mmCIF file of C-alpha atoms and ligand atoms in Angstrom:
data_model
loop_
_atom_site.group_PDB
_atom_site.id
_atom_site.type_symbol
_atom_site.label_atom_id
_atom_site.label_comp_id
_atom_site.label_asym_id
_atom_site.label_seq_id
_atom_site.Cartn_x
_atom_site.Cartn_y
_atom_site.Cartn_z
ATOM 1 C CA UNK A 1 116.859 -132.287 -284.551
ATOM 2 C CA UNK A 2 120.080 -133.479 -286.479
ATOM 3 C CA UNK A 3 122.689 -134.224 -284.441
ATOM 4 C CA UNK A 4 126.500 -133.663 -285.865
ATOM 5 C CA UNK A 5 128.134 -134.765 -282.362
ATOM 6 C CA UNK A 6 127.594 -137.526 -279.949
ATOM 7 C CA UNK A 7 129.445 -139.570 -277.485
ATOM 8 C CA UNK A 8 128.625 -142.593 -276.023
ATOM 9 C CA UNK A 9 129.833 -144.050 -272.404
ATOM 10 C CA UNK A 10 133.365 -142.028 -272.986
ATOM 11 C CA UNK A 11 136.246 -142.892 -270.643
ATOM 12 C CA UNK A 12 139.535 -142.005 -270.389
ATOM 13 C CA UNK A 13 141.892 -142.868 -268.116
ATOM 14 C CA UNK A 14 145.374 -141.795 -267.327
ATOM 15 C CA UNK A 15 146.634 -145.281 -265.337
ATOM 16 C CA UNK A 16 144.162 -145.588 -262.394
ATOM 17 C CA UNK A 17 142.982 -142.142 -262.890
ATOM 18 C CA UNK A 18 140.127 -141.250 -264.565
ATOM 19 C CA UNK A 19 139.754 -138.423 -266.390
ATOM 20 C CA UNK A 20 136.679 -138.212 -268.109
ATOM 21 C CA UNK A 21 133.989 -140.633 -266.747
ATOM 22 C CA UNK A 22 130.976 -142.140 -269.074
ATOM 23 C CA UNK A 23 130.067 -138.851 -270.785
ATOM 24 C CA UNK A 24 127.859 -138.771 -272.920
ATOM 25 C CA UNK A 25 126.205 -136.140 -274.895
ATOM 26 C CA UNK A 26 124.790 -134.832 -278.175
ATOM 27 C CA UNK A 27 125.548 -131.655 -280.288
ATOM 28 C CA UNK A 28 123.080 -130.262 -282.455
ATOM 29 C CA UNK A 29 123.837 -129.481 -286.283
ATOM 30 C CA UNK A 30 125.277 -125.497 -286.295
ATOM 31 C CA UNK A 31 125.012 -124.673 -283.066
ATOM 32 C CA UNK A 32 127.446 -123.527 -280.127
ATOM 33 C CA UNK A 33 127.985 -126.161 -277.325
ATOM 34 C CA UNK A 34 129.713 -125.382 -274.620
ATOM 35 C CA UNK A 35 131.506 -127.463 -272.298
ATOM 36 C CA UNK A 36 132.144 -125.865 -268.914
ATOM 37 C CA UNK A 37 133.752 -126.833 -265.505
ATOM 38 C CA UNK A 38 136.514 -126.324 -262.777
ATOM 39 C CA UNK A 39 140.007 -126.675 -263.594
ATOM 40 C CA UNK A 40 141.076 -130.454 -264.247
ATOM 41 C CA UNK A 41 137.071 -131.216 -264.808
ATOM 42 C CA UNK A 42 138.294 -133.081 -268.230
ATOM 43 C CA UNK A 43 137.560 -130.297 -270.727
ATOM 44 C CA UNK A 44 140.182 -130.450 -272.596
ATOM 45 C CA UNK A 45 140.597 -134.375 -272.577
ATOM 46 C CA UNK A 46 137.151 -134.125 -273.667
ATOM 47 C CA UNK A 47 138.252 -132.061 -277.021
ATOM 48 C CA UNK A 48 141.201 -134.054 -276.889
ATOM 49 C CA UNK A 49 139.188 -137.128 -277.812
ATOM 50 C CA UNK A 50 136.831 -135.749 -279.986
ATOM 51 C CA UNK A 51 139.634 -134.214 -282.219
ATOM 52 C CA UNK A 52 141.189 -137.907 -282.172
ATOM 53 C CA UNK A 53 144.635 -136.661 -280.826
ATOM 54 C CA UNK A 54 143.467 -139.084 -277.741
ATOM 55 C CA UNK A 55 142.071 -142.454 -277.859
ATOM 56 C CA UNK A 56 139.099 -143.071 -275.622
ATOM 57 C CA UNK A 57 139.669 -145.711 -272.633
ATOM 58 C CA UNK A 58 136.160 -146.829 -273.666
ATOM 59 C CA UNK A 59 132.967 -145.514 -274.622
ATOM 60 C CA UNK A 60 133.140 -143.361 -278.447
ATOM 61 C CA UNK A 61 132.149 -140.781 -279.810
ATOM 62 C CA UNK A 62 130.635 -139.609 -283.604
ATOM 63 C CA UNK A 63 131.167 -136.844 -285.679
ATOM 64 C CA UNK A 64 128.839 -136.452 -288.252
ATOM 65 C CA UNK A 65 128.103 -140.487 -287.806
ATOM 66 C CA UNK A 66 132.293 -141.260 -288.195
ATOM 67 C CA UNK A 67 133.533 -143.184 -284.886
ATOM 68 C CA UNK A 68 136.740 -141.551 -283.657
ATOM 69 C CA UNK A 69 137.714 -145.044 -282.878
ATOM 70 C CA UNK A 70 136.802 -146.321 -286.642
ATOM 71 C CA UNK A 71 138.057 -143.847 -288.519
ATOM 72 C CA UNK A 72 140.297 -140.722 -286.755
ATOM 73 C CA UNK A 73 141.712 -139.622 -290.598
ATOM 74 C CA UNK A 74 138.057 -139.307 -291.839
ATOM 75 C CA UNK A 75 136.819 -137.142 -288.676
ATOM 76 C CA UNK A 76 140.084 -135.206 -288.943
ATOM 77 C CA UNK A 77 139.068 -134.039 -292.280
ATOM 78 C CA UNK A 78 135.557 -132.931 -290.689
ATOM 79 C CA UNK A 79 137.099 -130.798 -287.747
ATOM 80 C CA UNK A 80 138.762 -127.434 -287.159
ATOM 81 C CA UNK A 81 140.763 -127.383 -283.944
ATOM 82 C CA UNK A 82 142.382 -124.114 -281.669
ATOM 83 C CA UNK A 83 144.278 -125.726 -278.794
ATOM 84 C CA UNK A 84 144.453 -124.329 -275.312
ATOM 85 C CA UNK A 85 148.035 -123.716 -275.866
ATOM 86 C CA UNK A 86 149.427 -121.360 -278.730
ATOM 87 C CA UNK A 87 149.204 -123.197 -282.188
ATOM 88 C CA UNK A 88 150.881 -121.149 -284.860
ATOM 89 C CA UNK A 89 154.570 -120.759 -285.923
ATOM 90 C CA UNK A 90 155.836 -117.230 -284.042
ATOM 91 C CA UNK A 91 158.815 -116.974 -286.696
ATOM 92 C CA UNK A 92 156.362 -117.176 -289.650
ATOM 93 C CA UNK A 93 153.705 -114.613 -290.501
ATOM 94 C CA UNK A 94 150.709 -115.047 -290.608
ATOM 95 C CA UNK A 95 149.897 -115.299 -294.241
ATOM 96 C CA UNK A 96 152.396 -117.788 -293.971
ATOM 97 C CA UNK A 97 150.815 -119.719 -291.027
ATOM 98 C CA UNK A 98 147.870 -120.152 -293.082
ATOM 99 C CA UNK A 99 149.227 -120.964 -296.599
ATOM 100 C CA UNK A 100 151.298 -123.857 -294.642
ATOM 101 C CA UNK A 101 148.222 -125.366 -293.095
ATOM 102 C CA UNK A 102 145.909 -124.991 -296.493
ATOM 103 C CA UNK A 103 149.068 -127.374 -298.357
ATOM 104 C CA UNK A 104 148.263 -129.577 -294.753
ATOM 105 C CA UNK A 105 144.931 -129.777 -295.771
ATOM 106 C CA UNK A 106 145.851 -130.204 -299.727
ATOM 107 C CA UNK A 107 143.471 -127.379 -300.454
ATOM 108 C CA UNK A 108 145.126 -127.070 -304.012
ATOM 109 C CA UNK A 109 147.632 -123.880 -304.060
ATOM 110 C CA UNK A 110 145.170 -121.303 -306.504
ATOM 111 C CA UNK A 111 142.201 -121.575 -304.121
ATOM 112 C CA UNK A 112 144.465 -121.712 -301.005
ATOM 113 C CA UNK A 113 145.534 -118.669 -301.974
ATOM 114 C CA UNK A 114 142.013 -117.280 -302.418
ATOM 115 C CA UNK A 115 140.580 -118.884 -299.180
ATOM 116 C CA UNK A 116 144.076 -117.114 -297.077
ATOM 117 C CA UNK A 117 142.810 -113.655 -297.652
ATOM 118 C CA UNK A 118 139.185 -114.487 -297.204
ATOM 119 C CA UNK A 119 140.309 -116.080 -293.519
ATOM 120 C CA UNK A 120 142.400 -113.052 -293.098
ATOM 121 C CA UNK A 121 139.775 -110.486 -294.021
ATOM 122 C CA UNK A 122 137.332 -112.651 -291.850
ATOM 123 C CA UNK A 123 139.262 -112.187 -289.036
ATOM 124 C CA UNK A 124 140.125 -108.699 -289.237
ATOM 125 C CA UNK A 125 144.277 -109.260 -289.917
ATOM 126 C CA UNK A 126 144.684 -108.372 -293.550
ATOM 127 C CA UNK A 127 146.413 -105.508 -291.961
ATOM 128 C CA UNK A 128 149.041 -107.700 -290.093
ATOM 129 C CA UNK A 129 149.158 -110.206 -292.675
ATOM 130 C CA UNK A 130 152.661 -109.844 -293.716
ATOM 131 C CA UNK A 131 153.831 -109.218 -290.177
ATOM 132 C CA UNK A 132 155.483 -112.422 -288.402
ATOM 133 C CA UNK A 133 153.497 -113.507 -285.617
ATOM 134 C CA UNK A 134 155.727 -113.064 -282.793
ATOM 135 C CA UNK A 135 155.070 -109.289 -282.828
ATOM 136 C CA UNK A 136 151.117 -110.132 -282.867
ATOM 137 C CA UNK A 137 149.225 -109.499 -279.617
ATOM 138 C CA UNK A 138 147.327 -111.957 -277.897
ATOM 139 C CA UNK A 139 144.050 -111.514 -279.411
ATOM 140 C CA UNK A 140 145.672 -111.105 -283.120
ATOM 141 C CA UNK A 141 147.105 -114.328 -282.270
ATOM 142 C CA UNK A 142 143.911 -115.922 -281.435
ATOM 143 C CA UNK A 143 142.228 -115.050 -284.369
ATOM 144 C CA UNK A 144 144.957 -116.062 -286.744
ATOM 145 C CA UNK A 145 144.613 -119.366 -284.848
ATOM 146 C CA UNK A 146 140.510 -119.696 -285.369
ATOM 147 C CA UNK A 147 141.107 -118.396 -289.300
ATOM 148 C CA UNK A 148 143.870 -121.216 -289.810
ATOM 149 C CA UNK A 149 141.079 -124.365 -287.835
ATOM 150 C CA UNK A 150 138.830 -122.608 -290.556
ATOM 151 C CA UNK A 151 140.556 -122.941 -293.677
ATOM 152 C CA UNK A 152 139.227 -126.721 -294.869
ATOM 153 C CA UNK A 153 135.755 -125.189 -293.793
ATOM 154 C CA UNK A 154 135.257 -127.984 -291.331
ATOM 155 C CA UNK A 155 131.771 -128.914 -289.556
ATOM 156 C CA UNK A 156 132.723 -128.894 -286.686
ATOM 157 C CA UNK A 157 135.055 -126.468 -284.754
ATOM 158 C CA UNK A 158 136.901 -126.858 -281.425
ATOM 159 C CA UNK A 159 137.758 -124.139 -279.535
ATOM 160 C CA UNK A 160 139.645 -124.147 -276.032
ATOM 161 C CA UNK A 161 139.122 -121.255 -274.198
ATOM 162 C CA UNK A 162 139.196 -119.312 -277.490
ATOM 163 C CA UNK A 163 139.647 -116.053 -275.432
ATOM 164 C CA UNK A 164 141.432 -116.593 -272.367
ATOM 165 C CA UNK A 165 143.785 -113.627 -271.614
ATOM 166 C CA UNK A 166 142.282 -111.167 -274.362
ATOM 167 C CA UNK A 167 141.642 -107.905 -273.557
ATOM 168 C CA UNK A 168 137.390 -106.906 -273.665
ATOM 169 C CA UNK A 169 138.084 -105.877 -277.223
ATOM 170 C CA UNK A 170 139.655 -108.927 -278.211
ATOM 171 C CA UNK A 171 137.209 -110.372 -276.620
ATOM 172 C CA UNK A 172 134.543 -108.981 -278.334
ATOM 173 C CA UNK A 173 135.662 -109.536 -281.669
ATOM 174 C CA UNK A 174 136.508 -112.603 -281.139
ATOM 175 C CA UNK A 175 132.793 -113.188 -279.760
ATOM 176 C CA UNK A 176 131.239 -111.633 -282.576
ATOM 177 C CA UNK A 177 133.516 -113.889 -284.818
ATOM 178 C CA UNK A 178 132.207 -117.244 -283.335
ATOM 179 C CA UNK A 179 128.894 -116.053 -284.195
ATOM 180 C CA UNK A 180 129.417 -115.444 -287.314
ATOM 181 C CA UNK A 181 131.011 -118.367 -288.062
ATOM 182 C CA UNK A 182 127.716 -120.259 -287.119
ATOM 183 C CA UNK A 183 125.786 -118.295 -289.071
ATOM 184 C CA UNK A 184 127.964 -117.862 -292.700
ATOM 185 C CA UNK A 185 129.365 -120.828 -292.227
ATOM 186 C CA UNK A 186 126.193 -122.669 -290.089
ATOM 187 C CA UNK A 187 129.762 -124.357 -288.439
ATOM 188 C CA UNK A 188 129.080 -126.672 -285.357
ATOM 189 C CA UNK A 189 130.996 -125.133 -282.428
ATOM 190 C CA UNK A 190 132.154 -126.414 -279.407
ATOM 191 C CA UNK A 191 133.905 -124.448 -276.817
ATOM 192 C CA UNK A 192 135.636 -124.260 -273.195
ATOM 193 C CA UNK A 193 135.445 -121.454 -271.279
ATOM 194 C CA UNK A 194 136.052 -119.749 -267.905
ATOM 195 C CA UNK A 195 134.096 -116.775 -268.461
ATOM 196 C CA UNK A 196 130.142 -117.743 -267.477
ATOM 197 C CA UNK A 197 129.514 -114.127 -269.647
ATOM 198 C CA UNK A 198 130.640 -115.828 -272.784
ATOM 199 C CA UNK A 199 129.232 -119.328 -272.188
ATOM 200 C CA UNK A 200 126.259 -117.345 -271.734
ATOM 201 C CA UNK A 201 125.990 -114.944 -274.363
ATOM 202 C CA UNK A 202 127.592 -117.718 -276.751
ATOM 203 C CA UNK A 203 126.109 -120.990 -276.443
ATOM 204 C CA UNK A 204 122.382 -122.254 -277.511
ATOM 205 C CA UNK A 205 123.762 -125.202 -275.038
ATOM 206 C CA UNK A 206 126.114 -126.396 -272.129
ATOM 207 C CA UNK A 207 127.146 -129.131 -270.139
ATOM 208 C CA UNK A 208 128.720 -128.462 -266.986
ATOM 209 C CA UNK A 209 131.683 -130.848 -265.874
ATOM 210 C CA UNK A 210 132.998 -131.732 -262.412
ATOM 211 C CA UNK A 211 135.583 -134.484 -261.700
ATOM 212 C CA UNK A 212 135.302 -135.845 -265.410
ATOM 213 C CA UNK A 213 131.485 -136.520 -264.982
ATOM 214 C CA UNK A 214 128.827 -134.701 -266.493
ATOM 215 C CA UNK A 215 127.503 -132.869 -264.257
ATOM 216 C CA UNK A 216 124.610 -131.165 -265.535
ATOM 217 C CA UNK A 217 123.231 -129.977 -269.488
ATOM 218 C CA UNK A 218 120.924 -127.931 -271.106
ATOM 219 C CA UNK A 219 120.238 -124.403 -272.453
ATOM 220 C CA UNK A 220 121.363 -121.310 -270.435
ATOM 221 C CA UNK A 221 117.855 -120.684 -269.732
ATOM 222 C CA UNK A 222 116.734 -124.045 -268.505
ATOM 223 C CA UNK A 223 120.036 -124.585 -266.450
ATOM 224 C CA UNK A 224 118.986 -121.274 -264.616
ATOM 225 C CA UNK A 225 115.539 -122.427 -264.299
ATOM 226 C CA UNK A 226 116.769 -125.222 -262.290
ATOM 227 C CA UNK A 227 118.006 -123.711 -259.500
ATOM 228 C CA UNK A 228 113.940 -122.626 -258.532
ATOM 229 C CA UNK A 229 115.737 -118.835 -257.447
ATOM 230 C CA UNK A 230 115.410 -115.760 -258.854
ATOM 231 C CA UNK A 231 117.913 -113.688 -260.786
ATOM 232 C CA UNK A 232 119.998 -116.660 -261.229
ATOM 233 C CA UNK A 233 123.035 -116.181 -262.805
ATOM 234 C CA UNK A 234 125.259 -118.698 -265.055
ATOM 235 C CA UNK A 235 127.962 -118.129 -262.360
ATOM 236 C CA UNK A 236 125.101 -119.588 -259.763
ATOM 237 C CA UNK A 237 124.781 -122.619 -261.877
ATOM 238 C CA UNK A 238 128.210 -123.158 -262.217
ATOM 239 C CA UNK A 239 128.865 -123.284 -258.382
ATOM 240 C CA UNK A 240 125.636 -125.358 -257.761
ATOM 241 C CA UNK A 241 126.495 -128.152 -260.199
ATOM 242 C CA UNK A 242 130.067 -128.209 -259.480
ATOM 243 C CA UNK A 243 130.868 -127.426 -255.824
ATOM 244 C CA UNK A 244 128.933 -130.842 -255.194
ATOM 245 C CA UNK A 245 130.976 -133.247 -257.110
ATOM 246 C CA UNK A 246 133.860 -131.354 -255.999
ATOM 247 C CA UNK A 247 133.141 -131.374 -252.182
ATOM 248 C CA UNK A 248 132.283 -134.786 -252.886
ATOM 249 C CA UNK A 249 135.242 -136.078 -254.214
ATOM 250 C CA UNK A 250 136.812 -134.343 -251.770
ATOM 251 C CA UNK A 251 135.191 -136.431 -248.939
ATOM 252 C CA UNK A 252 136.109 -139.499 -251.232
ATOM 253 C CA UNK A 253 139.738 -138.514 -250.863
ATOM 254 C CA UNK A 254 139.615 -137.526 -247.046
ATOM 255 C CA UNK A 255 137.182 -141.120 -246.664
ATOM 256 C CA UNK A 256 140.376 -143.325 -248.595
ATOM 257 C CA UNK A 257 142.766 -141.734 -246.840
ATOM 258 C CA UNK A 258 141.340 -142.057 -243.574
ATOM 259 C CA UNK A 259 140.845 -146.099 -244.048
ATOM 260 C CA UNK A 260 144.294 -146.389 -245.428
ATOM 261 C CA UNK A 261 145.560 -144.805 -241.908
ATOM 262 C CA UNK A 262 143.049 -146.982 -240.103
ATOM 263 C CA UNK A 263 144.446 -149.814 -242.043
ATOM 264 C CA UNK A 264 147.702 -149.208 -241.029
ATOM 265 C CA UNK A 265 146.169 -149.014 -237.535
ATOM 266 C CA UNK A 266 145.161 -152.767 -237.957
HETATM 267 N N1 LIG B 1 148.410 -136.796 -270.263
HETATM 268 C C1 LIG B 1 147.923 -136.809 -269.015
HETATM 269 N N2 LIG B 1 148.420 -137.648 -268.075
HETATM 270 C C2 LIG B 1 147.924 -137.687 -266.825
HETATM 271 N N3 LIG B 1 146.911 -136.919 -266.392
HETATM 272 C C3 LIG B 1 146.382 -136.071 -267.260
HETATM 273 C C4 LIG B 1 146.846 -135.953 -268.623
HETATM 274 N N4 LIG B 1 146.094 -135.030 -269.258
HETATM 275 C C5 LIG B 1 145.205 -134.574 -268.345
HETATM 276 N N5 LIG B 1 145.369 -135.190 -267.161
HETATM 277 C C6 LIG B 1 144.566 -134.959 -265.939
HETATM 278 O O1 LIG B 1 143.201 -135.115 -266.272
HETATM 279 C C7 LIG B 1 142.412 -134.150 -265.590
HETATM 280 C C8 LIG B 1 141.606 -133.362 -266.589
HETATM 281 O O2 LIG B 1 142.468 -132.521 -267.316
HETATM 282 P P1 LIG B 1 141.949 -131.524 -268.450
HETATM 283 O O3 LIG B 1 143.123 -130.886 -269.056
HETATM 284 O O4 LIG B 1 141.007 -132.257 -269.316
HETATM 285 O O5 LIG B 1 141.131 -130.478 -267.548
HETATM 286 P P2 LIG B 1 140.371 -129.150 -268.001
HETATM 287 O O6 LIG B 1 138.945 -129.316 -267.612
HETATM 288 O O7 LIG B 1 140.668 -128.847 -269.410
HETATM 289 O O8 LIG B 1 141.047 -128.070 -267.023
HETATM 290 P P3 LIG B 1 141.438 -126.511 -267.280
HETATM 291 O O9 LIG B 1 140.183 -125.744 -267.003
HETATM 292 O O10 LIG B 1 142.472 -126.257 -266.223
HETATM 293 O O11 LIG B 1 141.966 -126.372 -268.662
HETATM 294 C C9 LIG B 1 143.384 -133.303 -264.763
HETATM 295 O O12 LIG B 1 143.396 -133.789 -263.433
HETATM 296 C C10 LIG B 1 144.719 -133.524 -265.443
HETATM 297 O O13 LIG B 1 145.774 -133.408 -264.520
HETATM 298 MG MG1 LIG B 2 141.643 -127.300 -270.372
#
């Protein structure tokens, strides 16, 4: 087993709150992780840190053996990132977008050209190339956004919630594109998602998050498995592993505030 990402005891906090709590896990070499969990469960903080746009509390993490702490420049040239939010330049087109970022990543201005219409062709826009990306749809827009995190043909590729909004076509292709990647490219691929369907048709494996602590991991198989039931679905995991740390911390809350009124009390 050859492990590409790992993170060790990874905090962050945000003053005294914490967003992501001790996590650690490993990522095998080419295949699709995904990390999955209720709104606010520290997904993206998660990717934030890995990508190095956020520096851990405590704890780090390794991409291909480089510490995010050590050396952010050197993992930076390892990793491909798509955002949560929109990441492309809506007055440009997208030919554009992407010969911009290949002079970002000094991919030298011949084979930048060369490696553009590959990307483009990969992701089904050499139609729309020379159309500015404010009259792309959603979808178009996502895949312009996965072909530019491509370009430097990084290791390791972050994607959050690479299809959120898309319509099932979009989705689809944009499905079928991930896959690909992993197997042309045998690209490392972590992603966020909402939609158990993709996490499950996507990933070789997950960890669920809840309250910025892992909450469970494995393969889609074995996380089913767990639950002893039958015709367990991802959705069923989800719920399981999450609604406990949730209804927990919810009883933390209710417990804290309940001794600050008693303390008030005297
Ligand atoms: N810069 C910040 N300052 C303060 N709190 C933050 C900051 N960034 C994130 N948080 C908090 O950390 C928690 C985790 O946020 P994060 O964006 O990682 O969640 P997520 O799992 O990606 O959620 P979603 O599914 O909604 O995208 C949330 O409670 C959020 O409000
Ligand atoms: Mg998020």
């Amino acid at each position: 087993m050859d492990i590409i990402v790992y993170t060790a005891q990874l905090c962050k906090y945000f003053g005294s709150f914490t967003a992501l709590d001790n996590l650690t896990i490993s990522v095998e070499k080419a295949e699709i992780f995904s990390l999955l969990g209720p709104n606010g469960a520290g997904k993206t903080t998660a990717m934030k840190l890995l990508t190095t746009l956020l520096k851990p509390s405590s704890g780090d993490a390794f991409i291909n053996g480089v510490s995010i702490r050590k050396d952010p420049f050197k993992v930076r040239s390892m990793i491909g990132y798509v955002p949560q939010m929109i990441s492309v330049d809506g007055t440009l087109t997208g030919y554009e977008n992407l010969l911009l970022f290949a002079k970002l990543y000094d991919i030298p201005s011949k084979e930048a050209k060369q490696r553009v219409k590959q990307s483009l062709e990969f992701m089904n826009l050499e139609d729309s190339a020379h159309k500015v990306v404010r009259t792309y749809s959603g979808g178009m827009i996502r895949r312009l956004e996965i072909a530019q995190s491509m370009l430097h043909r990084p290791k390791v590729l972050f994607l959050d919630e690479p299809t959120t909004g898309l319509d099932p076509l979009g989705v689809q292709t944009v499905w079928q594109r991930i896959l690909e990647l992993k197997k042309q490219f045998n690209t490392t691929i972590l992603l966020t998602t909402h939609i158990m369907e993709e996490a499950d048709k996507l990933s070789d494996h997950i960890a669920f998050l809840s309250g910025g602590k892992l909450a469970a991991a494995g393969t889609p198989g074995d996380l089913k498995k767990s639950l002893h039931m039958k015709g367990v679905t991802l959705e069923d995991v989800f719920i399981h592993y999450t609604k406990e740390s949730a209804d927990s911390e919810r009883s933390f809350r209710e417990t804290a505030k309940e001794r600050k009124i008693t303390s008030r009390l005297g």
